Short mmCIF file of C-alpha atoms and ligand atoms in Angstrom, two decimals:
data_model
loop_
_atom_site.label_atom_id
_atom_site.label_comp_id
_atom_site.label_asym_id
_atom_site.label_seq_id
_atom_site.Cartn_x
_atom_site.Cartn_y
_atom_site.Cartn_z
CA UNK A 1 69.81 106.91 97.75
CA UNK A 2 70.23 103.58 96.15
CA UNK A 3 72.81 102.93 94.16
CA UNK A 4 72.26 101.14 91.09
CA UNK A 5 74.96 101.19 88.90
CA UNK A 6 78.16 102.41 88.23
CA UNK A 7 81.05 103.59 85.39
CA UNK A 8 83.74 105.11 85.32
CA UNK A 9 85.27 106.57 82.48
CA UNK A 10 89.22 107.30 81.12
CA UNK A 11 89.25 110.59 78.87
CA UNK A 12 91.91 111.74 77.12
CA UNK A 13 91.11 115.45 76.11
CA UNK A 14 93.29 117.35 73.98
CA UNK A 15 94.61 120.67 75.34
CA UNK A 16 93.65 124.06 72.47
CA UNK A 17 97.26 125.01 73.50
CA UNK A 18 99.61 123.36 75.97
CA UNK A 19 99.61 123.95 80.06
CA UNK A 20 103.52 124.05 81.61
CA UNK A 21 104.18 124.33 85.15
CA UNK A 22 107.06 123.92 87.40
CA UNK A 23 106.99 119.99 87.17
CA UNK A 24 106.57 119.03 83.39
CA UNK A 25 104.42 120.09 80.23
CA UNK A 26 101.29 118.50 79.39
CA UNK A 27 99.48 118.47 76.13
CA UNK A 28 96.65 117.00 76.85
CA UNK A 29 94.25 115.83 79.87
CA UNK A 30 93.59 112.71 81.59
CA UNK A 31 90.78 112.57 83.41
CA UNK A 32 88.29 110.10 84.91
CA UNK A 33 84.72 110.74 84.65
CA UNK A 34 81.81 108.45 87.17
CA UNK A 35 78.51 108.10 86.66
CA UNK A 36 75.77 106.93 89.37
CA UNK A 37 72.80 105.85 88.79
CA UNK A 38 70.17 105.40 91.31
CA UNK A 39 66.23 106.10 92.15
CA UNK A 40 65.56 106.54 88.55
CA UNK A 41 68.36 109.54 87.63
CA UNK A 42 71.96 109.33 87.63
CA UNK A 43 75.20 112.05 88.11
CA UNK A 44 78.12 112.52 86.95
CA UNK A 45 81.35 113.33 88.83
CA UNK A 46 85.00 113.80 87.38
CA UNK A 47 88.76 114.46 88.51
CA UNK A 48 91.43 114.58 86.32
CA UNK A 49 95.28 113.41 87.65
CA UNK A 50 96.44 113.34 84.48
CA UNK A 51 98.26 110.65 82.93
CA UNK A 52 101.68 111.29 85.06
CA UNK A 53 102.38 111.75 88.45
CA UNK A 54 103.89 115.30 88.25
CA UNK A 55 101.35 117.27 90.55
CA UNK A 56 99.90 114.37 92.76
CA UNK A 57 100.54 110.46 93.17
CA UNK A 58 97.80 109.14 90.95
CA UNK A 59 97.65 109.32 87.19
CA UNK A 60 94.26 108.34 85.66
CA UNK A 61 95.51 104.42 85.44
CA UNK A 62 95.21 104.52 89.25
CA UNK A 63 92.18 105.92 89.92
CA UNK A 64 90.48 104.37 86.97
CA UNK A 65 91.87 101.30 88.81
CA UNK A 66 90.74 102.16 92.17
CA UNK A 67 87.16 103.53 91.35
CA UNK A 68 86.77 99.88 89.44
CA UNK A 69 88.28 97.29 91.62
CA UNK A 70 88.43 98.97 94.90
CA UNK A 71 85.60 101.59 95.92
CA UNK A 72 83.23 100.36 93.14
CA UNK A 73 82.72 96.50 94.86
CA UNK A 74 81.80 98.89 98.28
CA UNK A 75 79.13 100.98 96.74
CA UNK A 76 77.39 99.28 93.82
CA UNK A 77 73.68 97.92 95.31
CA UNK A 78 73.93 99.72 98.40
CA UNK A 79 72.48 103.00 100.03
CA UNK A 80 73.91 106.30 100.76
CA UNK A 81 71.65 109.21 102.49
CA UNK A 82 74.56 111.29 103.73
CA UNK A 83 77.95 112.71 102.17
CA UNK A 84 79.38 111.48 105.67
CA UNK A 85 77.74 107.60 104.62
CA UNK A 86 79.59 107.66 101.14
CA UNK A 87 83.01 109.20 103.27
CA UNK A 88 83.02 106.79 105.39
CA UNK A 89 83.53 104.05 102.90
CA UNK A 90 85.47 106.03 100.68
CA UNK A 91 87.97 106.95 103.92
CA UNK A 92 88.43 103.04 104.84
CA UNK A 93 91.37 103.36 102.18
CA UNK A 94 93.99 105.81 102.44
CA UNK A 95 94.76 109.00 100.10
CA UNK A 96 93.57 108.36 96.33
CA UNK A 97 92.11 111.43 96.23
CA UNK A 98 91.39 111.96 92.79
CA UNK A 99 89.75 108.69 92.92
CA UNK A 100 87.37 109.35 95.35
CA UNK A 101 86.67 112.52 94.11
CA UNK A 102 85.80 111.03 90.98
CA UNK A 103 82.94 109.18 92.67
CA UNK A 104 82.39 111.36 95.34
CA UNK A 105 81.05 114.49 93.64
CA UNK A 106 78.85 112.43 91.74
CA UNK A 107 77.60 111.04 94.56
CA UNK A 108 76.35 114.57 95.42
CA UNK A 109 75.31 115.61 91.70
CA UNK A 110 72.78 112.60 92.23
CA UNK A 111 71.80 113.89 95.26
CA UNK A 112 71.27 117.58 94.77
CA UNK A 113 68.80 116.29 91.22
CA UNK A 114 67.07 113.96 93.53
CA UNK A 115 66.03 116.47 95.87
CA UNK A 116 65.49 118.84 92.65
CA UNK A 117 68.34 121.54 93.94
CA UNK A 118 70.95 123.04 92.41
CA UNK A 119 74.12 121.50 93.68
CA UNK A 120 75.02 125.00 95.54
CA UNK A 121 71.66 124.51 98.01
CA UNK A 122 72.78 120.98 98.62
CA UNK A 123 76.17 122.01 99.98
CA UNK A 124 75.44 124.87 101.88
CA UNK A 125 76.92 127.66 99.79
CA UNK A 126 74.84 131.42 99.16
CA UNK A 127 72.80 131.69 96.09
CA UNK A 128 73.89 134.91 95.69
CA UNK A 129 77.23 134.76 95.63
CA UNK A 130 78.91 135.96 92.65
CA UNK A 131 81.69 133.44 91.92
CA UNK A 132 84.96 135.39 90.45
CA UNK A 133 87.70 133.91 88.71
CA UNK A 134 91.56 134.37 87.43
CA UNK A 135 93.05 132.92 84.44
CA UNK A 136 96.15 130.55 85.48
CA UNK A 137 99.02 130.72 82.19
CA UNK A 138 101.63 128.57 82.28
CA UNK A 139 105.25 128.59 81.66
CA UNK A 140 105.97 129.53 77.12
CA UNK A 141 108.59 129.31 75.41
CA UNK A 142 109.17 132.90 75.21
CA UNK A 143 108.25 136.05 77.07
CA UNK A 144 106.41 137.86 74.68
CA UNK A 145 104.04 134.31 74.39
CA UNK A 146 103.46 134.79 78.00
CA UNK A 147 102.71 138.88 77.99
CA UNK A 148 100.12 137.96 75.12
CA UNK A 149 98.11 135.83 76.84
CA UNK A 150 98.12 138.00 80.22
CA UNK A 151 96.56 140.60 77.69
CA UNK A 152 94.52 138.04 75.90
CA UNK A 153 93.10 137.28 79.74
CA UNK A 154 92.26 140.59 80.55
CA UNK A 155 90.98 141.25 77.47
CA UNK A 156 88.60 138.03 78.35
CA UNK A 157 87.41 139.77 81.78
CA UNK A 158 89.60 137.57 84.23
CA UNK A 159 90.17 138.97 87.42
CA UNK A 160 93.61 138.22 87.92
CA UNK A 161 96.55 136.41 86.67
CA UNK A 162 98.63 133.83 87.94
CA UNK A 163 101.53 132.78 86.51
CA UNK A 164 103.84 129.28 86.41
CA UNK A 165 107.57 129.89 88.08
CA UNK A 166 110.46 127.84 88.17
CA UNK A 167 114.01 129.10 88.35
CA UNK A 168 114.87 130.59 84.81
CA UNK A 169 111.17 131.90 84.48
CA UNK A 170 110.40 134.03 87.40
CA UNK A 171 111.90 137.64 88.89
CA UNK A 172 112.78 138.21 85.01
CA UNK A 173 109.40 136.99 83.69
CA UNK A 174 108.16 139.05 86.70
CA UNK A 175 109.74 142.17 85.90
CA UNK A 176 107.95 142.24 82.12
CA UNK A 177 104.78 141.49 83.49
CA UNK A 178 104.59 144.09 85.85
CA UNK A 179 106.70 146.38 83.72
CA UNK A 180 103.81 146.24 81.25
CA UNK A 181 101.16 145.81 83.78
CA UNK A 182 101.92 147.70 86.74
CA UNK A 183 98.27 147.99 88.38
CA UNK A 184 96.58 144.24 87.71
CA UNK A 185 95.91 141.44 90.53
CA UNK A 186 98.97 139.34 90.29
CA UNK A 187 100.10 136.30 91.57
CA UNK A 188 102.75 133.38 91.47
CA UNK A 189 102.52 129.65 91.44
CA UNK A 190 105.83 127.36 91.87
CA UNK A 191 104.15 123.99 92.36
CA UNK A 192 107.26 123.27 94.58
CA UNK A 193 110.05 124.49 92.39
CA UNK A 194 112.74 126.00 95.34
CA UNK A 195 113.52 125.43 98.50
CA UNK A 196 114.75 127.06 101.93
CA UNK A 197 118.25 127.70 99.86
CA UNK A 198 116.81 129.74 97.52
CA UNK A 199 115.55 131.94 100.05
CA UNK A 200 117.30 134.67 98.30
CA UNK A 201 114.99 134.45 95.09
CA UNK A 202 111.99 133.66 97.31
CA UNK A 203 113.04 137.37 99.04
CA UNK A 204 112.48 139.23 95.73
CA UNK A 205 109.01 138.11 94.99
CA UNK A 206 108.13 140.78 97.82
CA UNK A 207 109.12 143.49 95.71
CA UNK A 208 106.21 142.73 93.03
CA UNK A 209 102.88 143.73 94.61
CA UNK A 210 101.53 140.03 94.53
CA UNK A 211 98.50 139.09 95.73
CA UNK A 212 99.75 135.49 97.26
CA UNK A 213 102.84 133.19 96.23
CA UNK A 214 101.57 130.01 95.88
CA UNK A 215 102.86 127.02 96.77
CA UNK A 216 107.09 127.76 97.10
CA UNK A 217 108.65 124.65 98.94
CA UNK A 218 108.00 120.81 98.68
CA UNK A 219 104.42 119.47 97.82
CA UNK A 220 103.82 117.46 101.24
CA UNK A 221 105.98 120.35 103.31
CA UNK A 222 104.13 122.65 106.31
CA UNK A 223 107.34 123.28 108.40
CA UNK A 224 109.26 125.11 105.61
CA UNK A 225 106.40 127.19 104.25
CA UNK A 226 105.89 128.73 108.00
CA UNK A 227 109.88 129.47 108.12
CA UNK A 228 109.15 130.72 104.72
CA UNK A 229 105.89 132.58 105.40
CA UNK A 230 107.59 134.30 108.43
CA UNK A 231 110.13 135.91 106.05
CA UNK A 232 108.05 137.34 103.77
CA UNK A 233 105.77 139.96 103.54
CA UNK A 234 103.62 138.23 100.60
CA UNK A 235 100.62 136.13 101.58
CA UNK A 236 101.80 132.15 100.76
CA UNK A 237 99.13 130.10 99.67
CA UNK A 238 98.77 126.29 100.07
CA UNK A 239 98.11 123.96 96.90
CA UNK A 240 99.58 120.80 97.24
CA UNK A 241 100.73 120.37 100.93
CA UNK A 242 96.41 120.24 102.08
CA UNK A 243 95.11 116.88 101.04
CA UNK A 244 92.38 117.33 104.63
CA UNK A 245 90.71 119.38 106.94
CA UNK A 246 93.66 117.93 109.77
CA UNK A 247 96.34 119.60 107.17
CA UNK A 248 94.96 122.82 107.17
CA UNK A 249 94.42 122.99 110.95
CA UNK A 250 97.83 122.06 111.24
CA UNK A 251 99.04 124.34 108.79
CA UNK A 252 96.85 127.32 110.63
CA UNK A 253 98.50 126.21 113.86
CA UNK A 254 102.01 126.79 112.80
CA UNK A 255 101.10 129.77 110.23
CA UNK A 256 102.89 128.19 107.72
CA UNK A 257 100.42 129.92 104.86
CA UNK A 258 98.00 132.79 104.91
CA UNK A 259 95.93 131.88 102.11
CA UNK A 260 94.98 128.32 101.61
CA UNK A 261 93.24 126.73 97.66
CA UNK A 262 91.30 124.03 97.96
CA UNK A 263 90.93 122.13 94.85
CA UNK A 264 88.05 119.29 95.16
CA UNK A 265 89.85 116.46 93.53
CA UNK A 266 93.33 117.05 95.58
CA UNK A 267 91.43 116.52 98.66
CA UNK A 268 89.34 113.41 97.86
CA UNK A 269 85.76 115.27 96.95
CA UNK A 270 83.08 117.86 98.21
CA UNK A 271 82.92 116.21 101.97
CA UNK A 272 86.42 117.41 102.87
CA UNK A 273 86.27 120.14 100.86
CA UNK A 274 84.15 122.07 103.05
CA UNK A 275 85.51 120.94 105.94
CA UNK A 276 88.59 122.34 105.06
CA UNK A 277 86.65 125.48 104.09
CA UNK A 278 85.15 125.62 107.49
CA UNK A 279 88.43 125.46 108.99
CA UNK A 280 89.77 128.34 107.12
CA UNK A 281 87.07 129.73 107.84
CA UNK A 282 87.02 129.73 111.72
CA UNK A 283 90.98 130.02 111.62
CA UNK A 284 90.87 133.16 109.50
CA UNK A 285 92.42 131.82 106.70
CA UNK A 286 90.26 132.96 103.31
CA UNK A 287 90.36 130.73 100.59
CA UNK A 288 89.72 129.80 96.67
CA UNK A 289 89.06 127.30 94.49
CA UNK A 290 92.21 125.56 92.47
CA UNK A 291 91.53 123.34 89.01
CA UNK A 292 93.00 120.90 87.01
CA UNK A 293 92.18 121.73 83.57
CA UNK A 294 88.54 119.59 84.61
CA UNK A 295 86.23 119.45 81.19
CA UNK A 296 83.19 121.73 82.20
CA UNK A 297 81.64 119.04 84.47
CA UNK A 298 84.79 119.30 87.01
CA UNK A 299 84.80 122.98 86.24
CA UNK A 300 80.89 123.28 87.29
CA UNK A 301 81.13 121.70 90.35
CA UNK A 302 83.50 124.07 91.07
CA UNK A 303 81.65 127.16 90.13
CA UNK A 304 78.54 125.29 92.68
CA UNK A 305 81.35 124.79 95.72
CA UNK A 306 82.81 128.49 95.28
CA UNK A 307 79.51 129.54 96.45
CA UNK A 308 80.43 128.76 100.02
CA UNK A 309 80.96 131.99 102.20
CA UNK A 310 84.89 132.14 102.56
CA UNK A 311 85.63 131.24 99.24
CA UNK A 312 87.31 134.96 99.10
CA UNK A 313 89.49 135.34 96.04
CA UNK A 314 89.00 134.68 92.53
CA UNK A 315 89.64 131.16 91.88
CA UNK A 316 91.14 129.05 88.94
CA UNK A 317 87.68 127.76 87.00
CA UNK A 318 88.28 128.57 83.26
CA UNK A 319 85.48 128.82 80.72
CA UNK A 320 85.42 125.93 78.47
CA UNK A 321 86.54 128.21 75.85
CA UNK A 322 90.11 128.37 77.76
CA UNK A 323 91.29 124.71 77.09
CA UNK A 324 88.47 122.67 75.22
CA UNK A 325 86.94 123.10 71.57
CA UNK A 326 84.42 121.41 72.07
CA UNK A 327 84.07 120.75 76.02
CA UNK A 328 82.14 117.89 76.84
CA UNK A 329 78.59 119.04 78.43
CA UNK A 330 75.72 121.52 76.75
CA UNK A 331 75.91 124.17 77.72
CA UNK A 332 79.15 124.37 78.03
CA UNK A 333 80.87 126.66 80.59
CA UNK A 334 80.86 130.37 79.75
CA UNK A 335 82.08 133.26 81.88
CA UNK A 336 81.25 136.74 81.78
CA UNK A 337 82.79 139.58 80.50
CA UNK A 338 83.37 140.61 84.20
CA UNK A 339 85.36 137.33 85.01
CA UNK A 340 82.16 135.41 86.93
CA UNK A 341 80.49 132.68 86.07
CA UNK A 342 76.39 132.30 87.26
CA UNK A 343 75.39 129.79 89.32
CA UNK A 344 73.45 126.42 88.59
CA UNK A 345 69.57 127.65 87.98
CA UNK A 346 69.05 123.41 87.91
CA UNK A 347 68.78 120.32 89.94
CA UNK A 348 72.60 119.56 90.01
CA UNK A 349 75.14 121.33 88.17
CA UNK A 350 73.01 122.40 84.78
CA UNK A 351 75.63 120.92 82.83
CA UNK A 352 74.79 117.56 80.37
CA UNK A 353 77.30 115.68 78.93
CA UNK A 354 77.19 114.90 75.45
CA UNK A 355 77.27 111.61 75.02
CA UNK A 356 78.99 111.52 71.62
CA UNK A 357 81.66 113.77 73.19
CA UNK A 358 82.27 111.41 76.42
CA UNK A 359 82.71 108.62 74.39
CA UNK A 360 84.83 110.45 71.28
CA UNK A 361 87.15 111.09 74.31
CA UNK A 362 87.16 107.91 76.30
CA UNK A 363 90.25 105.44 75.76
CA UNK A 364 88.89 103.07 78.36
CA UNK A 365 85.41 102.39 80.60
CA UNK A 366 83.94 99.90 82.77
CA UNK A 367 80.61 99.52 84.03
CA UNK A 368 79.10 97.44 87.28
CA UNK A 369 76.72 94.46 86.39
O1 OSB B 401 98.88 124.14 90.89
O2 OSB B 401 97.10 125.19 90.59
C1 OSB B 401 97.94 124.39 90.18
C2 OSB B 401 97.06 123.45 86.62
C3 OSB B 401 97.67 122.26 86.53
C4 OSB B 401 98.39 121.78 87.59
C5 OSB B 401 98.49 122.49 88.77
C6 OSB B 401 97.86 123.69 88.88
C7 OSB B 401 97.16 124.19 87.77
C8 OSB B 401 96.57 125.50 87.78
C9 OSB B 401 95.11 125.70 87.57
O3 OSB B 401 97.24 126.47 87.95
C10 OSB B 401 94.66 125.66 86.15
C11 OSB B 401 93.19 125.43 86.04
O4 OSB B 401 92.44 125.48 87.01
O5 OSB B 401 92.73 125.21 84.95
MG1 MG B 402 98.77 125.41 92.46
#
């Protein structure tokens, strides 16, 4: 399609209750939002990096920055009939991820109403598939705050619970958990809080039944995490340390996870996404879908990508209910009592923003001419 016009869009959503992890507390949600317009309709796309670099490089001052000044000038008044046409611009510049994604997965939302087809048909997933998903809860200030909302999840329908560690809130923290719940799907997530040295530590998270220790050692590490992964019995899973399709080859190749999360914005949009998917895929490595607190149009692109085949576990996509009162899009995003959300019945994603919403939250936009 033709593209017509372009903005892009800083929110700055407030979190119902605040989201810790290893790396720093955040309160609320920075996020950048695209729209495209072209051939008459338009789509929206989002990623949110937040306004501090604590889980990636970018905040939302970057990527509002490059989606303006640097991919913006490259896309505005010309045509894009592939997702590998739009990459290849995009992939001129090197990592921005967020930003890309941004602009990237509205690329596709365009695409998939264009052609009048739920986003799901357009990238290749089953319209069958019945997406599943676990509640993520982050680090409190006490344990009791923490065993209320694993009840408060399950009481919700999520399928499993994962739960923030950094040293001071782990084997103890585990050891309520699965003292009170001794039979649910349970996993860990360090975002990079230890090392090789704490190997010790990292021992003891075998004895708790998990279903996958996410992300233990350093945010750009493989080498560690296959040292790691060859001392433990519990599957590790990859967050941070796949930003491409050539990472998780790599990180196949030298077994340094078992379990690999692709989240859309870490790895620069929908294009790589599946490729890294199909990797896993043919490498044996199942996989699920990570978030970033995204308002319900990040969160519904999600739901439409988790429809690909060996998208295996239940992934991070909360309801907007979990974060946002209100979320930004009608309908907004509700999951089931059984923890699964329904596909998009739509062209695109079946989710609208509000326009009164988008701009109550924006603290800064720009548009093409
Ligand atoms: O590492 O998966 C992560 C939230 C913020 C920063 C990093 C992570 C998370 C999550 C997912 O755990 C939360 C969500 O999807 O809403
Ligand atoms: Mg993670």
């Amino acid at each position: 399609m033709l593209i017509s016009k372009l903005e892009v869009f800083h929110l700055r959503l407030p979190l119902l209750h605040h989201f810790e992890i290893s790396s720093g507390r955040l309160t609320h949600i920075d996020s950048i939002l695209v729209r495209l317009r072209g051939e008459g309709d338009e789509g929206w796309g989002e990623a949110p990096p937040w306004n501090t670099p604590i889980y990636g490089h970018e905040t939302a001052e970057t990527a509002f920055h490059m989606v303006r000044d640097i991919f913006a000038p490259e896309v505005v008044g010309r045509r894009f009939d592939t997702p590998g046409s739009i990459n290849a611009v995009l992939g001129q510049f090197r990592g921005n991820g967020f930003a890309k994604a941004a602009l990237e997965t509205a690329w596709w939302v365009l695409e998939a109403r264009l052609k009048g087809k739920p986003l799901h048909e357009t990238l290749g997933g089953d319209k069958n598939k019945i997406v599943g998903c676990g509640n993520s809860l982050g680090i409190e200030d006490t344990p009791e705050q923490l065993l209320d909302a694993v009840q408060a999840s399950l009481d919700m329908g999520f399928q499993r619970i994962k739960i923030k560690v950094k040293h001071g809130w782990d084997l103890k923290i585990l050891d309520k958990v699965r003292g009170r719940f001794p039979a649910i799907a349970l996993q860990v997530d360090a975002n990079s809080a230890y090392s090789l040295e704490d190997i010790d530590t990292l021992r003891h998270f075998d004895d708790y039944g998990l279903v996958q220790i996410e992300q233990p050692l350093a945010y750009d590490d493989l080498i560690d995490h296959a040292t790691l992964q060859a001392e433990l019995k519990t599957p590790i899973c990859l967050d941070e340390s796949i930003k491409s399709a050539e990472d998780a080859r790599k990180a196949a190749q030298i077994k340094a996870c078992r379990i690999i999360n692709i989240k859309i914005s870490r790895v620069g949009g929908l294009y790589e996404a599946i490729k890294i998917h199909d990797v896993c895929a043919s490498s044996g490595i199942p996989c699920w879908v990570g978030g970033m607190l995204e308002s319900a149009i990040g969160e519904s692109i999600c739901i439409e990508f988790a429809s690909l085949p060996n998208i295996k576990l239940p992934s991070d996509i909360m309801p907007s209910c979990r974060f946002y009162r209100p979320d930004i899009t009608e309908p907004e995003n509700v999951m089931s009592r059984q923890g699964t959300y329904q596909l998009s019945q739509q062209p695109g994603i079946g989710h609208n923003p509000v326009w009164e919403r988008v701009e109550s939250f924006t603290v800064k936009r720009w548009e093409s001419s």
